[in-house]
MMTF fields as JSON, N, C-alpha, C and O atoms, coordinates in Angstrom:
{
  "mmtfVersion": "1.0.0",
  "mmtfProducer": "UNKNOWN",
  "numBonds": 203,
  "numAtoms": 204,
  "numGroups": 51,
  "numChains": 1,
  "numModels": 1,
  "chainsPerModel": [1],
  "groupsPerChain": [51],
  "chainIdList": ["A"],
  "bondAtomList": [4, 2, 8, 6, 12, 10, 16, 14, 20, 18, 24, 22, 28, 26, 32, 30, 36, 34, 40, 38, 44, 42, 48, 46, 52, 50, 56, 54, 60, 58, 64, 62, 68, 66, 72, 70, 76, 74, 80, 78, 84, 82, 88, 86, 92, 90, 96, 94, 100, 98, 104, 102, 108, 106, 112, 110, 116, 114, 120, 118, 124, 122, 128, 126, 132, 130, 136, 134, 140, 138, 144, 142, 148, 146, 152, 150, 156, 154, 160, 158, 164, 162, 168, 166, 172, 170, 176, 174, 180, 178, 184, 182, 188, 186, 192, 190, 196, 194, 200, 198],
  "bondOrderList": [1, 1, 1, 1, 1, 1, 1, 1, 1, 1, 1, 1, 1, 1, 1, 1, 1, 1, 1, 1, 1, 1, 1, 1, 1, 1, 1, 1, 1, 1, 1, 1, 1, 1, 1, 1, 1, 1, 1, 1, 1, 1, 1, 1, 1, 1, 1, 1, 1, 1],
  "groupList": [{"groupName": "MET", "atomNameList": ["N", "CA", "C", "O"], "elementList": ["N", "C", "C", "O"], "formalChargeList": [0, 0, 0, 0], "bondAtomList": [1, 0, 2, 1, 3, 2], "bondOrderList": [1, 1, 2], "singleLetterCode": "M", "chemCompType": "L-PEPTIDE LINKING"}, {"groupName": "PHE", "atomNameList": ["N", "CA", "C", "O"], "elementList": ["N", "C", "C", "O"], "formalChargeList": [0, 0, 0, 0], "bondAtomList": [1, 0, 2, 1, 3, 2], "bondOrderList": [1, 1, 2], "singleLetterCode": "F", "chemCompType": "L-PEPTIDE LINKING"}, {"groupName": "VAL", "atomNameList": ["N", "CA", "C", "O"], "elementList": ["N", "C", "C", "O"], "formalChargeList": [0, 0, 0, 0], "bondAtomList": [1, 0, 2, 1, 3, 2], "bondOrderList": [1, 1, 2], "singleLetterCode": "V", "chemCompType": "L-PEPTIDE LINKING"}, {"groupName": "SER", "atomNameList": ["N", "CA", "C", "O"], "elementList": ["N", "C", "C", "O"], "formalChargeList": [0, 0, 0, 0], "bondAtomList": [1, 0, 2, 1, 3, 2], "bondOrderList": [1, 1, 2], "singleLetterCode": "S", "chemCompType": "L-PEPTIDE LINKING"}, {"groupName": "ARG", "atomNameList": ["N", "CA", "C", "O"], "elementList": ["N", "C", "C", "O"], "formalChargeList": [0, 0, 0, 0], "bondAtomList": [1, 0, 2, 1, 3, 2], "bondOrderList": [1, 1, 2], "singleLetterCode": "R", "chemCompType": "L-PEPTIDE LINKING"}, {"groupName": "THR", "atomNameList": ["N", "CA", "C", "O"], "elementList": ["N", "C", "C", "O"], "formalChargeList": [0, 0, 0, 0], "bondAtomList": [1, 0, 2, 1, 3, 2], "bondOrderList": [1, 1, 2], "singleLetterCode": "T", "chemCompType": "L-PEPTIDE LINKING"}, {"groupName": "ILE", "atomNameList": ["N", "CA", "C", "O"], "elementList": ["N", "C", "C", "O"], "formalChargeList": [0, 0, 0, 0], "bondAtomList": [1, 0, 2, 1, 3, 2], "bondOrderList": [1, 1, 2], "singleLetterCode": "I", "chemCompType": "L-PEPTIDE LINKING"}, {"groupName": "LEU", "atomNameList": ["N", "CA", "C", "O"], "elementList": ["N", "C", "C", "O"], "formalChargeList": [0, 0, 0, 0], "bondAtomList": [1, 0, 2, 1, 3, 2], "bondOrderList": [1, 1, 2], "singleLetterCode": "L", "chemCompType": "L-PEPTIDE LINKING"}, {"groupName": "LYS", "atomNameList": ["N", "CA", "C", "O"], "elementList": ["N", "C", "C", "O"], "formalChargeList": [0, 0, 0, 0], "bondAtomList": [1, 0, 2, 1, 3, 2], "bondOrderList": [1, 1, 2], "singleLetterCode": "K", "chemCompType": "L-PEPTIDE LINKING"}, {"groupName": "ASP", "atomNameList": ["N", "CA", "C", "O"], "elementList": ["N", "C", "C", "O"], "formalChargeList": [0, 0, 0, 0], "bondAtomList": [1, 0, 2, 1, 3, 2], "bondOrderList": [1, 1, 2], "singleLetterCode": "D", "chemCompType": "L-PEPTIDE LINKING"}, {"groupName": "ALA", "atomNameList": ["N", "CA", "C", "O"], "elementList": ["N", "C", "C", "O"], "formalChargeList": [0, 0, 0, 0], "bondAtomList": [1, 0, 2, 1, 3, 2], "bondOrderList": [1, 1, 2], "singleLetterCode": "A", "chemCompType": "L-PEPTIDE LINKING"}, {"groupName": "ASN", "atomNameList": ["N", "CA", "C", "O"], "elementList": ["N", "C", "C", "O"], "formalChargeList": [0, 0, 0, 0], "bondAtomList": [1, 0, 2, 1, 3, 2], "bondOrderList": [1, 1, 2], "singleLetterCode": "N", "chemCompType": "L-PEPTIDE LINKING"}, {"groupName": "GLU", "atomNameList": ["N", "CA", "C", "O"], "elementList": ["N", "C", "C", "O"], "formalChargeList": [0, 0, 0, 0], "bondAtomList": [1, 0, 2, 1, 3, 2], "bondOrderList": [1, 1, 2], "singleLetterCode": "E", "chemCompType": "L-PEPTIDE LINKING"}, {"groupName": "CYS", "atomNameList": ["N", "CA", "C", "O"], "elementList": ["N", "C", "C", "O"], "formalChargeList": [0, 0, 0, 0], "bondAtomList": [1, 0, 2, 1, 3, 2], "bondOrderList": [1, 1, 2], "singleLetterCode": "C", "chemCompType": "L-PEPTIDE LINKING"}, {"groupName": "TYR", "atomNameList": ["N", "CA", "C", "O"], "elementList": ["N", "C", "C", "O"], "formalChargeList": [0, 0, 0, 0], "bondAtomList": [1, 0, 2, 1, 3, 2], "bondOrderList": [1, 1, 2], "singleLetterCode": "Y", "chemCompType": "L-PEPTIDE LINKING"}, {"groupName": "GLN", "atomNameList": ["N", "CA", "C", "O"], "elementList": ["N", "C", "C", "O"], "formalChargeList": [0, 0, 0, 0], "bondAtomList": [1, 0, 2, 1, 3, 2], "bondOrderList": [1, 1, 2], "singleLetterCode": "Q", "chemCompType": "L-PEPTIDE LINKING"}, {"groupName": "HIS", "atomNameList": ["N", "CA", "C", "O"], "elementList": ["N", "C", "C", "O"], "formalChargeList": [0, 0, 0, 0], "bondAtomList": [1, 0, 2, 1, 3, 2], "bondOrderList": [1, 1, 2], "singleLetterCode": "H", "chemCompType": "L-PEPTIDE LINKING"}],
  "groupTypeList": [0, 1, 2, 3, 4, 4, 5, 6, 1, 1, 3, 7, 8, 9, 10, 5, 11, 3, 4, 10, 8, 2, 8, 12, 2, 1, 13, 1, 7, 14, 12, 8, 6, 9, 15, 2, 9, 7, 16, 14, 2, 12, 7, 8, 10, 8, 16, 11, 12, 9, 4],
  "groupIdList": [1, 2, 3, 4, 5, 6, 7, 8, 9, 10, 11, 12, 13, 14, 15, 16, 17, 18, 19, 20, 21, 22, 23, 24, 25, 26, 27, 28, 29, 30, 31, 32, 33, 34, 35, 36, 37, 38, 39, 40, 41, 42, 43, 44, 45, 46, 47, 48, 49, 50, 51],
  "secStructList": [7, 7, 7, 7, 2, 2, 2, 2, 2, 2, 2, 2, 2, 7, 6, 6, 7, 7, 2, 2, 2, 2, 2, 2, 2, 2, 2, 2, 2, 2, 2, 2, 2, 2, 2, 2, 2, 2, 2, 2, 2, 2, 2, 2, 2, 2, 2, 2, 2, 2, 7],
  "xCoordList": [0.622, -0.19, 0.338, 0.51, 0.583, 1.156, 0.079, -0.687, 0.031, -0.914, -0.096, 0.686, -0.28, 0.509, 0.002, -1.163, 0.88, 0.492, -0.584, -1.48, -0.49, -1.458, -2.858, -3.829, -2.951, -4.245, -4.832, -6.012, -4.003, -4.451, -4.913, -5.969, -4.124, -4.454, -5.819, -6.643, -6.056, -7.331, -8.485, -9.59, -8.256, -9.361, -9.685, -10.842, -8.662, -8.922, -9.59, -10.435, -9.198, -9.714, -11.158, -11.927, -11.507, -12.841, -13.924, -13.992, -14.766, -15.783, -16.837, -17.457, -17.04, -18.067, -17.596, -18.4, -16.294, -15.759, -16.124, -15.928, -16.653, -16.965, -15.738, -14.727, -15.826, -14.735, -14.422, -13.26, -15.463, -15.283, -14.438, -13.591, -14.678, -13.93, -12.449, -11.582, -12.173, -10.785, -10.111, -8.977, -10.83, -10.31, -10.014, -8.997, -10.92, -10.774, -9.494, -8.757, -9.241, -8.043, -6.788, -5.854, -6.77, -5.596, -5.413, -4.287, -6.521, -6.446, -5.849, -5.0, -6.301, -5.8, -4.291, -3.542, -3.858, -2.435, -1.601, -0.533, -2.092, -1.346, -1.227, -0.196, -2.299, -2.255, -1.153, -0.376, -1.089, -0.072, 1.33, 2.222, 1.511, 2.811, 3.202, 4.35, 2.24, 2.494, 2.935, 3.867, 2.268, 2.614, 4.026, 4.781, 4.381, 5.724, 6.761, 7.782, 6.504, 7.413, 7.592, 8.712, 6.481, 6.526, 7.348, 8.183, 7.112, 7.82, 9.321, 10.134, 9.674, 11.078, 11.72, 12.839, 10.993, 11.51, 11.735, 12.752, 10.778, 10.916, 12.12, 12.877, 12.299, 13.43, 14.746, 15.685, 14.799, 16.009, 16.334, 17.486, 15.293, 15.484, 16.006, 16.905, 15.439, 15.852, 17.301, 18.088, 17.637, 18.996, 19.989, 21.067, 19.62, 20.497, 20.657, 21.733, 19.59, 19.669, 20.628, 21.39, 20.582, 21.395, 22.891, 23.709, 23.247, 24.667, 25.403, 26.603],
  "yCoordList": [-4.15, -3.076, -1.724, -1.507, -0.845, 0.449, 1.531, 1.665, 2.286, 3.403, 4.682, 4.853, 5.574, 6.807, 7.78, 7.74, 8.64, 9.655, 10.572, 11.006, 10.858, 11.752, 11.151, 11.85, 9.841, 9.148, 9.274, 9.584, 9.034, 9.124, 10.544, 10.747, 11.512, 12.914, 13.254, 13.882, 12.837, 13.155, 12.392, 12.925, 11.16, 10.445, 11.071, 11.086, 11.589, 12.249, 13.601, 14.027, 14.26, 15.6, 15.55, 16.493, 14.429, 14.263, 14.574, 13.945, 15.551, 16.031, 14.977, 15.038, 14.009, 12.986, 11.964, 11.211, 11.945, 10.963, 11.311, 12.437, 10.33, 10.508, 10.157, 9.707, 10.361, 9.992, 8.514, 8.111, 7.707, 6.255, 5.881, 4.991, 6.57, 6.284, 6.598, 5.834, 7.717, 8.108, 7.046, 6.641, 6.606, 5.575, 4.296, 3.636, 3.966, 2.775, 2.854, 1.875, 4.032, 4.23, 4.007, 3.335, 4.566, 4.41, 2.971, 2.477, 2.292, 0.881, 0.063, -0.801, 0.348, -0.338, -0.123, -1.066, 1.121, 1.44, 0.739, 0.204, 0.742, 0.091, -1.399, -2.006, -1.999, -3.42, -3.666, -4.611, -2.817, -2.963, -2.85, -3.629, -1.882, -1.668, -2.902, -3.343, -3.457, -4.675, -5.817, -6.549, -5.973, -7.049, -6.872, -7.838, -5.635, -5.358, -5.689, -6.311, -5.275, -5.56, -7.064, -7.55, -7.79, -9.244, -9.872, -10.741, -9.437, -9.967, -9.721, -10.605, -8.53, -8.166, -9.045, -9.532, -9.239, -10.062, -11.495, -12.109, -12.025, -13.382, -13.489, -14.457, -12.506, -12.518, -12.493, -13.218, -11.649, -11.506, -12.829, -13.259, -13.456, -14.739, -15.798, -16.57, -15.824, -16.796, -16.533, -17.465, -15.276, -14.89, -15.359, -15.858, -15.197, -15.617, -17.132, -17.63, -17.875, -19.334, -19.794, -20.742, -19.111, -19.511, -19.329, -19.977, -18.464, -18.175, -19.307, -19.201],
  "zCoordList": [-7.562, -8.155, -7.664, -6.465, -8.595, -8.234, -8.227, -9.181, -7.157, -7.056, -6.951, -6.016, -7.912, -7.902, -6.853, -6.458, -6.416, -5.43, -5.988, -5.264, -7.258, -7.899, -7.823, -7.535, -8.086, -8.02, -6.624, -6.461, -5.622, -4.239, -3.934, -3.335, -4.346, -4.098, -4.676, -4.011, -5.914, -6.549, -5.915, -5.817, -5.483, -4.839, -3.487, -3.067, -2.806, -1.526, -1.742, -0.954, -2.813, -3.112, -3.594, -3.408, -4.216, -4.796, -3.765, -2.71, -4.086, -3.137, -2.796, -1.734, -3.698, -3.456, -2.422, -1.871, -2.164, -1.213, 0.218, 0.675, 0.905, 2.324, 3.147, 2.607, 4.438, 5.344, 5.242, 5.284, 5.109, 5.022, 3.812, 3.882, 2.703, 1.478, 1.671, 1.247, 2.308, 2.577, 3.44, 3.182, 4.465, 5.358, 4.572, 4.788, 3.664, 2.823, 1.995, 1.877, 1.424, 0.605, 1.45, 1.013, 2.647, 3.501, 3.96, 4.029, 4.277, 4.664, 3.525, 3.743, 2.314, 1.122, 0.983, 0.724, 1.158, 1.027, 2.084, 1.785, 3.337, 4.402, 4.146, 4.439, 3.591, 3.233, 2.216, 2.348, 1.206, 0.152, 0.754, 0.42, 1.635, 2.267, 3.077, 3.031, 3.821, 4.595, 3.692, 4.023, 2.551, 1.621, 1.096, 0.982, 0.776, 0.266, 1.338, 1.044, 2.579, 3.69, 3.886, 4.038, 3.881, 4.044, 2.935, 3.183, 1.737, 0.578, 0.73, 0.457, 1.161, 1.352, 2.423, 2.258, 3.524, 4.625, 4.149, 4.471, 3.378, 2.849, 1.924, 1.998, 1.061, 0.131, 0.899, 0.571, 1.922, 2.731, 3.438, 3.486, 3.983, 4.671, 3.704, 4.037, 2.52, 1.506, 1.106, 0.937, 0.96, 0.581, 1.651, 1.328, 2.916, 4.008, 4.052, 4.384, 3.718, 3.675, 2.592, 2.78, 1.459, 0.307, 0.55, -0.103, 1.471, 1.694, 2.37, 2.62]
}
């Protein structure tokens, strides 16, 4: 799932958002980044096995 920077900017800028909401957005993003990293590591490992 792709989240654009603009979307993040507007959700952070949104006056109705509390601190908790901002924290939630960042937690969500870090989770996504972790998943991408894990996926990359798995692909790399598989690639090395195939050689």
